[in-house]
């Protein structure tokens, strides 16, 4: 039984290949986690770092809350099962399974009990006397699993264990491994390039591409709410249908204009999570719909289905269902543009060349930004992007007007784009007035749909809804977080980044360690210190470092304390109304801190040592 914590894990191979970048994940006890992605995306490297078979370049790995970066594989209490079984050919099944227990000098009767129990669980009792070459692929894989089970590990790591088996056996073994996971009640981490394996086995799936985590979620959430085009296309068979196009809003209707010639029109309310800036008829979007979001036949209920025509190119009768491959552009059935796969009834009768009516769901569609490939119809939107105007230090949108704080010196503009994180909108007080239109409960959070003039604005809070639909609400906007590019308004940078080194000094018989930055030396947090050595060893003293910490980790204190504070002069104070920030000049660096004083003040700064992130400046990766 074990939980795992992976924080900012990186792997840079000799020669500079960045195989894994900033992998962060908390794995709870008893989870079945699947790493999935195309070949070369960094799945095995991550698994091997967890196993201890590969050094972790940077980051922190904990098993049951203990940092294990520098633990030998054998001390991690982990068992690994490989694709090629890695059985000893000269030993019997029994001996293969008993091998690690014998090396650990376990008494023979205990070994016997463990091997026979594992053999029973896996149904290989009758083969215990055989050598591996006298077994089938499936039986060998069971022996490999058995060898892991007898050790009673905290974590099972499985690296493509089924890829040498034929399709039928794979399906059977999939079910068997899922049952084994339930029976053992242990944490499993499973690597595969096969999304069907991932979807059927994982309690949560990590989708990876090119060394970066794309999305971590349950199988159903990945299917229903993919974060980007890659995840949308990778998860689900047959693949999601994608169409390039643009969007336009006219009154309370929105039309998706697909480049292949098809228009899909719906009520604005059905697409209201998509930022308005995409609805200008110009910005390139990608419309996505899964084959099960399309039907053969005329749209019956106009509010739920959009009608279109398609020309059939291939019909695949699979028995339980029929897949119809067609093209929305009825003049070009074989062109790539406009291709659509439809999951149809098994008894439907259509043929190549038929021009058919189809209907496309107005509920189950996805929309992506063509350039960034990110979803712009997220379940929990991250940003409000709306038209605004800025005049005489007032910001207006949706018929509301807000005073800009003196910290923001903005250029006037009649028509600009305001980007406001959903987290920057707070409810219950403030200058803004809105009507609560709708709420949605999304995994413990409440998403509020606020009607502000013509606009829909989103706000989100932890927990249940505090207000009722129809309520008139006051709202406020955190001006530190907003962005209006054309008026020169940028979010307040609240992250401090200071170059420095990590050094040591002999102090009597012992060494003392320092974080050196801005011409001063600070004592590090012991935990951070330990992690630095666990990751880097003594190489840490030769590494160019960047210390990164939030403004919230810095405070102004009365007294200067040796090795605990930095002394500097306030060069500028930024007044955001409810809060003031000072930029303090310390040894040639500027450090931002919340401070209610004036320029020219001499101040002492204390940075919470436990909240300092240490980055390797050259590799541009987080060490701790
Ligand atoms: P996956 O398991 O997803 O197929 P890997 O983790 O094996 O991917 O590999 C990730 C990347 O790291 C690939 O680009 C691969 O070529 C590279 N890589 C793997 N092992 C090594 C190594 N020992 N030395 C250098 N590069 C490696």
XYZ file of C-alpha atoms and ligand atoms in Angstrom:
651
model
C 0.000 0.000 0.000
C 1.473 3.313 -0.971
C 0.853 6.840 -2.106
C 3.266 8.529 -4.487
C 4.042 12.173 -4.989
C 5.858 13.369 -8.095
C 6.805 17.052 -8.008
C 8.396 18.801 -10.993
C 10.130 15.638 -12.178
C 12.487 16.074 -15.132
C 14.701 13.674 -17.039
C 17.463 15.041 -19.230
C 19.541 12.231 -20.769
C 23.250 12.656 -21.408
C 23.391 14.404 -24.729
C 20.580 16.745 -23.751
C 17.375 14.816 -24.677
C 14.657 16.227 -22.395
C 12.632 13.012 -22.100
C 10.346 14.142 -19.250
C 9.445 17.725 -18.373
C 7.886 19.025 -15.174
C 5.894 15.885 -14.370
C 3.665 16.646 -11.367
C 1.148 14.230 -9.895
C -0.190 13.000 -6.577
C -1.094 9.303 -6.656
C -3.259 7.954 -3.877
C -2.982 4.564 -2.297
C -4.694 1.784 -4.329
C -5.039 3.822 -7.531
C -4.551 2.198 -10.929
C -2.682 4.833 -12.901
C -2.003 4.404 -16.602
C 0.648 6.402 -18.486
C -0.373 6.489 -22.131
C 0.982 8.195 -25.234
C 2.742 7.506 -28.499
C 6.141 5.855 -28.571
C 8.937 8.108 -27.305
C 6.694 10.396 -25.218
C 8.514 9.609 -21.956
C 6.230 7.004 -20.338
C 8.881 4.360 -19.691
C 11.420 6.927 -18.569
C 8.978 8.200 -15.936
C 8.222 4.664 -14.793
C 11.916 3.794 -14.646
C 12.614 6.895 -12.564
C 9.935 5.766 -10.105
C 11.527 2.310 -10.026
C 14.978 3.797 -9.465
C 16.360 2.307 -12.681
C 16.979 5.789 -14.042
C 18.334 8.842 -12.186
C 15.927 11.708 -11.656
C 17.531 14.825 -13.159
C 15.413 17.195 -11.094
C 12.306 17.148 -8.967
C 11.095 15.280 -5.958
C 9.746 11.742 -5.768
C 8.076 10.581 -2.584
C 6.723 7.151 -1.766
C 4.552 7.155 1.341
C 5.765 10.640 2.107
C 9.434 9.688 2.105
C 11.782 11.258 -0.439
C 13.279 8.343 -2.391
C 15.218 10.123 -5.179
C 18.496 8.620 -4.007
C 17.156 5.241 -2.807
C 18.418 2.123 -4.571
C 15.684 0.288 -6.530
C 15.705 -2.562 -4.011
C 15.025 -0.159 -1.133
C 11.918 1.354 -2.719
C 9.681 -1.656 -2.141
C 8.499 -1.581 -5.711
C 8.046 -4.443 -8.158
C 8.394 -3.998 -11.876
C 6.897 -6.214 -14.574
C 8.363 -5.874 -18.056
C 7.068 -6.512 -21.580
C 9.678 -9.201 -22.245
C 8.926 -11.045 -18.951
C 12.653 -11.189 -18.015
C 12.352 -14.753 -16.665
C 15.425 -16.905 -15.990
C 15.277 -19.635 -18.691
C 17.206 -22.258 -16.712
C 14.908 -22.052 -13.667
C 11.462 -23.575 -13.200
C 8.421 -21.379 -12.686
C 8.656 -22.066 -8.947
C 12.328 -21.107 -8.847
C 11.721 -17.981 -10.901
C 9.040 -16.875 -8.480
C 11.052 -17.801 -5.409
C 14.293 -16.207 -6.598
C 14.011 -12.750 -5.030
C 12.773 -14.240 -1.731
C 15.722 -16.638 -1.617
C 18.148 -13.777 -2.203
C 16.463 -11.980 0.684
C 17.213 -15.128 2.801
C 13.603 -15.806 3.628
C 12.922 -19.186 5.312
C 11.929 -21.953 2.871
C 8.491 -22.574 4.368
C 7.581 -18.868 4.057
C 8.812 -18.868 0.449
C 6.735 -21.946 -0.270
C 3.607 -20.398 1.191
C 4.057 -17.177 -0.793
C 4.823 -18.873 -4.116
C 1.920 -21.287 -3.889
C -0.496 -18.525 -2.921
C 0.628 -16.316 -5.825
C 0.434 -19.284 -8.218
C -3.117 -19.910 -7.034
C -4.141 -16.289 -7.579
C -2.777 -16.399 -11.121
C -3.961 -19.901 -12.000
C -0.487 -21.278 -12.749
C -0.197 -23.893 -9.966
C 0.036 -26.759 -12.432
C 2.972 -25.177 -14.236
C 5.196 -24.597 -11.209
C 7.577 -27.392 -12.248
C 7.940 -26.234 -15.862
C 10.673 -24.115 -17.420
C 9.611 -20.842 -19.146
C 10.220 -22.210 -22.653
C 7.443 -24.751 -22.071
C 4.908 -21.985 -21.416
C 2.740 -19.833 -23.675
C 3.172 -16.028 -23.786
C 0.200 -15.496 -21.492
C 1.499 -18.034 -18.973
C 4.951 -16.443 -18.979
C 3.405 -13.053 -18.303
C 1.538 -14.589 -15.357
C 4.821 -15.917 -13.980
C 6.334 -12.444 -14.342
C 3.360 -11.067 -12.381
C 3.748 -13.855 -9.817
C 7.370 -12.954 -9.293
C 6.227 -9.436 -8.433
C 3.328 -10.527 -6.202
C 5.423 -12.730 -3.885
C 7.491 -9.748 -2.854
C 4.398 -8.026 -1.522
C 5.496 -4.668 -2.934
C 4.003 -1.296 -2.061
C 3.752 -0.358 -5.728
C 3.447 -2.410 -8.918
C 5.013 -0.900 -12.012
C 4.038 -2.537 -15.304
C 5.776 -1.553 -18.543
C 3.708 -2.588 -21.590
C 3.263 -6.056 -20.049
C 0.778 -7.251 -22.679
C 2.310 -6.026 -25.911
C 3.808 -9.415 -26.797
C 0.439 -11.167 -26.610
C -2.149 -11.632 -29.334
C -5.325 -9.538 -29.320
C -7.596 -12.128 -27.670
C -5.160 -12.962 -24.915
C -4.503 -9.286 -24.308
C -8.184 -8.666 -23.648
C -8.300 -11.596 -21.217
C -5.108 -10.520 -19.435
C -6.403 -6.938 -19.193
C -9.347 -8.144 -17.198
C -7.084 -10.387 -15.150
C -4.705 -7.567 -14.241
C -7.665 -5.380 -13.231
C -8.919 -8.185 -10.974
C -5.435 -8.655 -9.567
C -5.297 -4.957 -8.743
C -8.582 -5.217 -6.846
C -7.545 -8.340 -5.038
C -4.123 -7.079 -3.972
C -5.358 -3.594 -3.044
C -2.017 -2.110 -4.078
C -1.054 0.936 -6.124
C -0.501 0.057 -9.798
C 1.246 2.191 -12.392
C 0.883 0.826 -15.896
C 2.534 2.015 -19.101
C 0.971 1.446 -22.505
C 0.737 3.083 -25.926
C -2.713 1.536 -26.382
C -5.539 3.891 -25.465
C -8.056 1.046 -25.190
C -5.909 -0.562 -22.503
C -5.655 2.792 -20.756
C -9.392 3.460 -20.897
C -10.413 0.016 -19.667
C -7.905 -0.371 -16.848
C -7.012 3.000 -15.373
C -8.765 4.722 -12.504
C -6.874 7.749 -13.764
C -4.910 8.201 -16.964
C -1.902 10.394 -17.672
C -1.769 11.312 -21.358
C 1.756 12.248 -22.468
C 3.266 13.675 -25.649
C 6.852 14.696 -26.423
C 7.883 14.482 -22.768
C 5.043 16.669 -21.493
C 1.932 15.664 -19.577
C -1.073 16.695 -21.662
C -3.853 15.861 -19.221
C -4.459 13.755 -16.120
C -8.011 12.610 -15.442
C -10.431 9.699 -15.200
C -11.157 7.807 -18.431
C -14.643 9.280 -18.756
C -13.475 12.858 -18.167
C -10.703 12.493 -20.756
C -13.308 11.273 -23.216
C -15.847 13.968 -22.452
C -13.613 16.929 -21.645
C -10.287 16.691 -23.491
C -8.069 19.721 -22.878
C -6.559 19.843 -26.352
C -6.682 18.401 -29.863
C -4.028 15.813 -29.066
C -5.959 14.278 -26.152
C -9.237 14.558 -28.077
C -7.737 12.638 -30.993
C -5.794 10.115 -28.951
C -8.586 8.996 -26.630
C -11.591 7.232 -28.160
C -12.045 4.922 -31.141
C -12.947 5.649 -33.844
C -11.215 9.004 -33.538
C -12.997 12.287 -32.993
C -13.939 14.082 -36.227
C -12.183 17.453 -36.647
C -13.184 20.301 -38.975
C -11.390 23.581 -39.537
C -13.594 26.632 -39.566
C -14.652 29.911 -37.979
C -17.473 31.042 -35.693
C -19.821 33.960 -35.817
C -22.394 35.280 -33.339
C -25.479 36.980 -34.704
C -27.964 38.062 -32.053
C -28.605 35.090 -29.816
C -27.414 32.554 -32.421
C -23.958 31.202 -33.090
C -22.888 29.615 -36.364
C -19.908 27.343 -36.883
C -18.793 27.826 -40.486
C -16.811 24.762 -41.419
C -14.290 25.158 -44.258
C -15.832 22.161 -46.031
C -18.964 24.219 -46.582
C -21.261 23.037 -43.782
C -22.824 25.555 -41.347
C -23.923 24.478 -37.872
C -26.144 27.007 -36.135
C -27.241 26.878 -32.507
C -28.450 29.129 -29.688
C -25.653 31.194 -28.163
C -26.463 29.650 -24.792
C -25.326 26.253 -26.148
C -21.876 27.676 -26.861
C -21.603 30.272 -24.118
C -18.470 28.816 -22.556
C -16.537 29.744 -25.672
C -14.939 33.194 -25.301
C -16.683 35.802 -27.434
C -13.439 36.743 -29.152
C -13.653 33.544 -31.200
C -17.067 34.472 -32.570
C -15.871 37.184 -34.931
C -16.138 35.176 -38.152
C -12.392 35.358 -38.595
C -10.412 33.536 -35.893
C -9.565 29.987 -36.893
C -11.112 27.276 -34.772
C -11.367 23.491 -35.000
C -14.796 21.968 -34.455
C -14.678 18.449 -33.000
C -17.425 15.852 -32.768
C -17.080 12.197 -31.836
C -18.598 9.548 -34.112
C -21.234 8.902 -31.424
C -22.249 12.570 -31.537
C -23.419 12.187 -35.140
C -26.487 10.290 -36.375
C -27.789 9.185 -39.723
C -31.105 10.804 -40.585
C -32.749 14.207 -40.430
C -32.435 16.272 -37.258
C -35.560 15.449 -35.264
C -35.268 17.933 -32.438
C -33.855 21.145 -33.841
C -32.722 22.396 -30.446
C -30.468 19.354 -29.881
C -29.382 18.360 -33.397
C -28.072 20.279 -36.393
C -28.952 18.862 -39.814
C -26.371 18.432 -42.576
C -25.775 16.429 -45.764
C -22.939 13.978 -46.341
C -21.823 11.638 -49.094
C -21.000 8.078 -48.049
C -17.600 6.645 -48.995
C -17.189 3.470 -46.897
C -19.578 1.407 -44.763
C -18.072 -0.876 -42.127
C -20.530 -3.377 -40.694
C -19.155 -4.540 -37.359
C -22.204 -6.455 -36.118
C -22.986 -4.496 -32.946
C -22.647 -1.212 -34.774
C -21.951 0.140 -38.221
C -19.358 2.775 -38.980
C -20.197 5.043 -41.875
C -17.311 7.007 -43.397
C -18.652 10.002 -45.265
C -17.811 13.528 -46.379
C -19.678 16.719 -45.538
C -18.674 18.136 -48.884
C -20.916 16.040 -51.114
C -18.860 16.858 -54.197
C -15.610 15.440 -52.832
C -16.297 12.140 -51.050
C -12.626 11.115 -50.975
C -11.015 14.447 -49.998
C -9.542 14.643 -46.492
C -11.326 17.939 -45.819
C -14.845 17.247 -44.575
C -14.326 13.551 -43.698
C -16.703 12.383 -40.998
C -17.139 9.037 -39.254
C -20.628 8.249 -37.998
C -21.442 5.537 -35.480
C -24.694 4.253 -36.925
C -27.281 1.592 -36.037
C -26.217 -1.944 -36.995
C -29.258 -2.339 -39.258
C -28.895 0.924 -41.190
C -28.829 0.541 -44.957
C -26.546 2.980 -46.800
C -24.103 2.543 -49.662
C -21.062 4.212 -51.111
C -22.087 7.248 -53.117
C -25.385 7.826 -51.268
C -26.000 11.422 -50.224
C -27.591 11.162 -46.799
C -29.083 13.420 -44.156
C -27.106 13.428 -40.941
C -27.550 15.228 -37.636
C -24.794 16.586 -35.447
C -25.244 16.954 -31.699
C -25.492 20.499 -30.363
C -24.488 19.259 -26.918
C -21.539 16.926 -27.382
C -19.303 19.039 -29.597
C -15.803 20.340 -28.860
C -14.100 23.504 -30.038
C -10.355 24.176 -30.142
C -8.200 27.167 -30.949
C -6.599 26.252 -34.283
C -3.298 27.860 -33.328
C -2.779 26.728 -29.717
C -4.815 23.511 -30.222
C -6.272 24.059 -26.741
C -9.926 23.525 -25.962
C -11.887 26.770 -25.901
C -15.030 25.087 -24.629
C -13.680 23.917 -21.311
C -15.905 22.541 -18.631
C -14.414 25.016 -16.176
C -13.359 28.023 -18.252
C -10.079 29.616 -17.144
C -10.541 33.082 -18.542
C -13.203 35.605 -19.402
C -12.272 37.254 -22.701
C -14.602 40.153 -23.506
C -14.719 43.470 -25.332
C -14.040 46.485 -23.138
C -13.211 50.173 -23.254
C -10.731 52.161 -21.191
C -11.252 55.875 -20.685
C -9.920 58.284 -18.081
C -8.721 55.493 -15.789
C -12.018 53.664 -15.883
C -12.517 50.226 -17.344
C -15.945 49.423 -18.828
C -17.493 46.211 -20.107
C -21.024 44.857 -20.307
C -22.401 48.260 -19.280
C -20.412 48.273 -16.014
C -17.636 50.643 -15.115
C -14.748 50.083 -12.706
C -12.156 52.530 -11.416
C -8.657 51.471 -12.415
C -6.224 51.654 -9.493
C -3.398 54.202 -9.652
C -0.904 51.355 -10.203
C -2.349 50.925 -13.695
C -1.442 53.660 -16.139
C -3.514 52.704 -19.158
C -3.895 54.108 -22.642
C -7.481 54.951 -23.594
C -9.283 52.785 -26.125
C -12.908 52.490 -27.261
C -12.662 48.896 -28.232
C -10.144 46.564 -26.628
C -9.977 42.963 -25.477
C -10.071 42.338 -21.738
C -8.643 39.051 -20.480
C -9.747 38.359 -16.946
C -9.017 35.027 -15.221
C -12.192 33.409 -13.879
C -10.426 33.360 -10.494
C -10.150 37.175 -10.629
C -13.933 37.611 -10.380
C -15.257 37.562 -6.812
C -18.883 37.572 -5.812
C -20.894 39.236 -3.059
C -19.300 42.695 -3.017
C -17.763 45.235 -5.370
C -18.694 47.848 -7.960
C -20.068 45.422 -10.541
C -23.699 44.297 -10.829
C -24.769 41.027 -12.421
C -27.705 38.672 -12.586
C -27.014 35.037 -11.809
C -28.147 33.152 -14.879
C -27.102 29.617 -14.161
C -24.786 27.538 -12.012
C -22.959 24.282 -12.638
C -21.476 21.936 -10.077
C -18.125 20.703 -11.410
C -16.254 18.289 -9.161
C -16.669 20.159 -5.904
C -16.561 23.617 -7.481
C -19.404 25.895 -8.489
C -19.229 27.661 -11.830
C -21.417 30.792 -11.919
C -22.800 32.113 -15.210
C -23.264 35.853 -14.644
C -25.289 38.011 -16.976
C -23.534 41.363 -17.194
C -25.300 43.510 -19.793
C -24.929 41.573 -23.024
C -22.107 39.440 -21.694
C -21.864 36.141 -19.902
C -19.115 36.280 -17.319
C -17.815 33.322 -15.347
C -16.841 33.134 -11.710
C -15.899 29.988 -9.803
C -15.769 29.071 -6.132
C -14.919 25.994 -4.125
C -17.934 24.181 -2.666
C -21.674 24.472 -3.199
C -23.446 27.422 -4.809
C -23.923 30.337 -2.379
C -26.471 32.169 -4.542
C -29.682 31.318 -6.381
C -30.375 31.593 -10.098
C -32.046 34.974 -10.688
C -30.246 36.732 -7.796
C -28.838 40.197 -8.389
C -25.196 40.002 -7.336
C -22.427 42.484 -6.691
C -19.076 41.440 -8.094
C -15.527 42.673 -8.054
C -12.546 42.228 -10.325
C -8.995 41.734 -9.061
C -7.221 44.422 -11.059
C -3.834 42.806 -10.348
C -4.798 39.937 -12.652
C -6.350 41.607 -15.712
C -4.810 42.078 -19.139
C -5.734 44.588 -21.858
C -2.891 44.392 -24.341
C -3.836 47.316 -26.532
C -4.078 49.642 -23.496
C -0.800 48.458 -21.980
C -2.469 46.753 -19.007
C -0.577 43.621 -17.927
C -1.149 41.401 -14.903
C 0.953 42.357 -11.889
C 3.998 40.059 -11.861
C 3.808 38.479 -8.431
C 6.556 35.935 -8.955
C 10.092 36.941 -8.007
C 12.971 35.399 -9.932
C 16.474 36.070 -8.618
C 19.736 34.593 -9.958
C 22.192 33.147 -7.470
C 24.203 30.153 -6.301
C 24.100 27.577 -3.518
C 27.237 27.679 -1.380
C 28.865 26.126 1.661
C 31.143 27.431 4.379
C 33.030 25.550 7.071
C 31.708 26.408 10.495
C 33.862 24.667 13.108
C 33.726 20.988 12.209
C 30.512 21.257 10.274
C 29.429 22.881 7.034
C 26.851 25.598 6.784
C 24.904 26.003 3.538
C 23.603 29.196 1.980
C 21.225 30.359 -0.698
C 23.138 33.271 -2.172
C 21.067 35.853 -3.978
C 21.019 39.603 -4.505
C 24.408 39.952 -2.829
C 23.210 38.332 0.422
C 23.324 34.899 2.009
C 20.250 33.203 3.437
C 20.056 29.962 5.387
C 18.009 27.417 3.450
C 15.089 25.446 4.797
C 16.464 22.060 5.995
C 13.894 20.156 3.931
C 14.777 22.092 0.754
C 18.463 21.529 1.546
C 17.965 17.777 1.870
C 16.036 17.589 -1.403
C 18.742 19.576 -3.216
C 21.385 17.084 -2.137
C 19.099 14.151 -2.916
C 18.680 15.458 -6.468
C 22.025 16.954 -7.295
C 24.587 15.736 -4.758
C 27.607 18.051 -4.518
C 27.003 19.186 -8.117
C 24.617 21.678 -6.559
C 27.575 23.947 -5.635
C 28.583 24.247 -9.275
C 25.086 24.836 -10.614
C 23.848 28.242 -11.788
C 20.657 28.740 -9.874
C 17.527 30.799 -10.111
C 15.559 31.292 -6.890
C 11.840 31.694 -7.529
C 9.284 32.778 -4.915
C 5.867 34.430 -4.837
C 5.419 37.942 -3.502
C 3.222 36.269 -0.856
C 6.287 34.366 0.431
C 8.031 37.684 1.192
C 7.265 39.951 4.146
C 8.658 43.239 5.385
C 10.081 42.846 8.907
C 11.310 45.398 11.458
C 14.781 44.078 12.147
C 17.583 42.874 9.925
C 18.621 39.357 10.977
C 21.870 37.844 9.741
C 21.325 35.078 7.125
C 17.548 35.478 7.401
C 16.712 38.834 5.829
C 17.649 40.941 2.823
C 17.985 44.728 3.108
C 16.985 47.106 0.345
C 15.308 50.320 -0.705
C 11.788 50.692 -2.066
C 12.101 51.944 -5.628
C 8.422 52.084 -6.483
C 5.024 51.488 -4.848
C 2.139 50.167 -6.947
C -1.267 50.991 -5.498
C -3.991 48.501 -6.444
C -6.503 50.005 -4.009
C -7.129 47.014 -1.788
C -3.414 46.170 -1.777
C -0.134 47.958 -2.392
C 2.986 46.306 -3.756
C 6.524 47.619 -3.426
C 9.376 46.864 -5.775
C 12.389 46.716 -3.495
C 15.880 47.104 -4.898
C 18.223 44.621 -3.225
C 21.806 44.177 -4.473
C 20.836 45.055 -8.039
C 17.678 42.878 -8.112
C 14.044 43.996 -7.773
C 11.901 42.009 -5.347
C 8.124 42.462 -5.182
C 6.398 42.417 -1.791
C 3.060 43.618 -0.393
C 3.933 46.853 1.420
C 1.987 49.896 2.513
C 4.756 52.519 2.435
C 6.497 54.846 0.011
C 9.371 54.963 -2.459
C 12.741 55.574 -0.800
C 11.893 53.599 2.392
C 14.637 51.284 3.675
C 13.172 47.852 4.388
C 14.225 44.402 5.560
C 12.708 41.485 3.681
C 12.186 38.005 4.996
C 11.572 35.268 2.434
C 9.968 32.123 3.813
C 12.758 29.595 3.069
C 10.287 26.725 2.652
C 8.526 28.575 -0.176
C 11.564 29.147 -2.364
C 11.697 27.114 -5.562
C 15.197 26.337 -6.790
C 15.718 26.160 -10.557
C 18.698 25.060 -12.614
C 19.274 28.160 -14.734
C 21.134 26.428 -17.575
C 18.789 23.468 -17.983
C 15.756 25.633 -17.190
C 14.285 22.995 -14.920
C 13.000 23.084 -11.361
C 15.264 21.181 -8.953
C 13.142 21.573 -5.839
P 8.125 5.822 -24.273
O 8.214 4.876 -23.135
O 6.979 6.768 -24.137
O 8.134 5.158 -25.606
P 10.783 6.629 -23.478
O 10.588 7.053 -22.080
O 11.369 5.297 -23.706
O 9.411 6.777 -24.262
O 11.690 7.710 -24.226
C 11.476 9.099 -24.147
C 12.543 9.847 -24.968
O 13.809 9.664 -24.342
C 12.697 9.358 -26.389
O 12.950 10.478 -27.197
C 13.880 8.450 -26.330
O 14.550 8.410 -27.558
C 14.729 9.100 -25.260
N 15.557 8.117 -24.518
C 15.137 7.016 -23.872
N 16.164 6.357 -23.278
C 17.270 7.087 -23.547
C 18.665 6.969 -23.217
N 19.095 5.968 -22.467
N 19.505 7.917 -23.680
C 19.075 8.951 -24.437
N 17.784 9.127 -24.784
C 16.888 8.216 -24.349
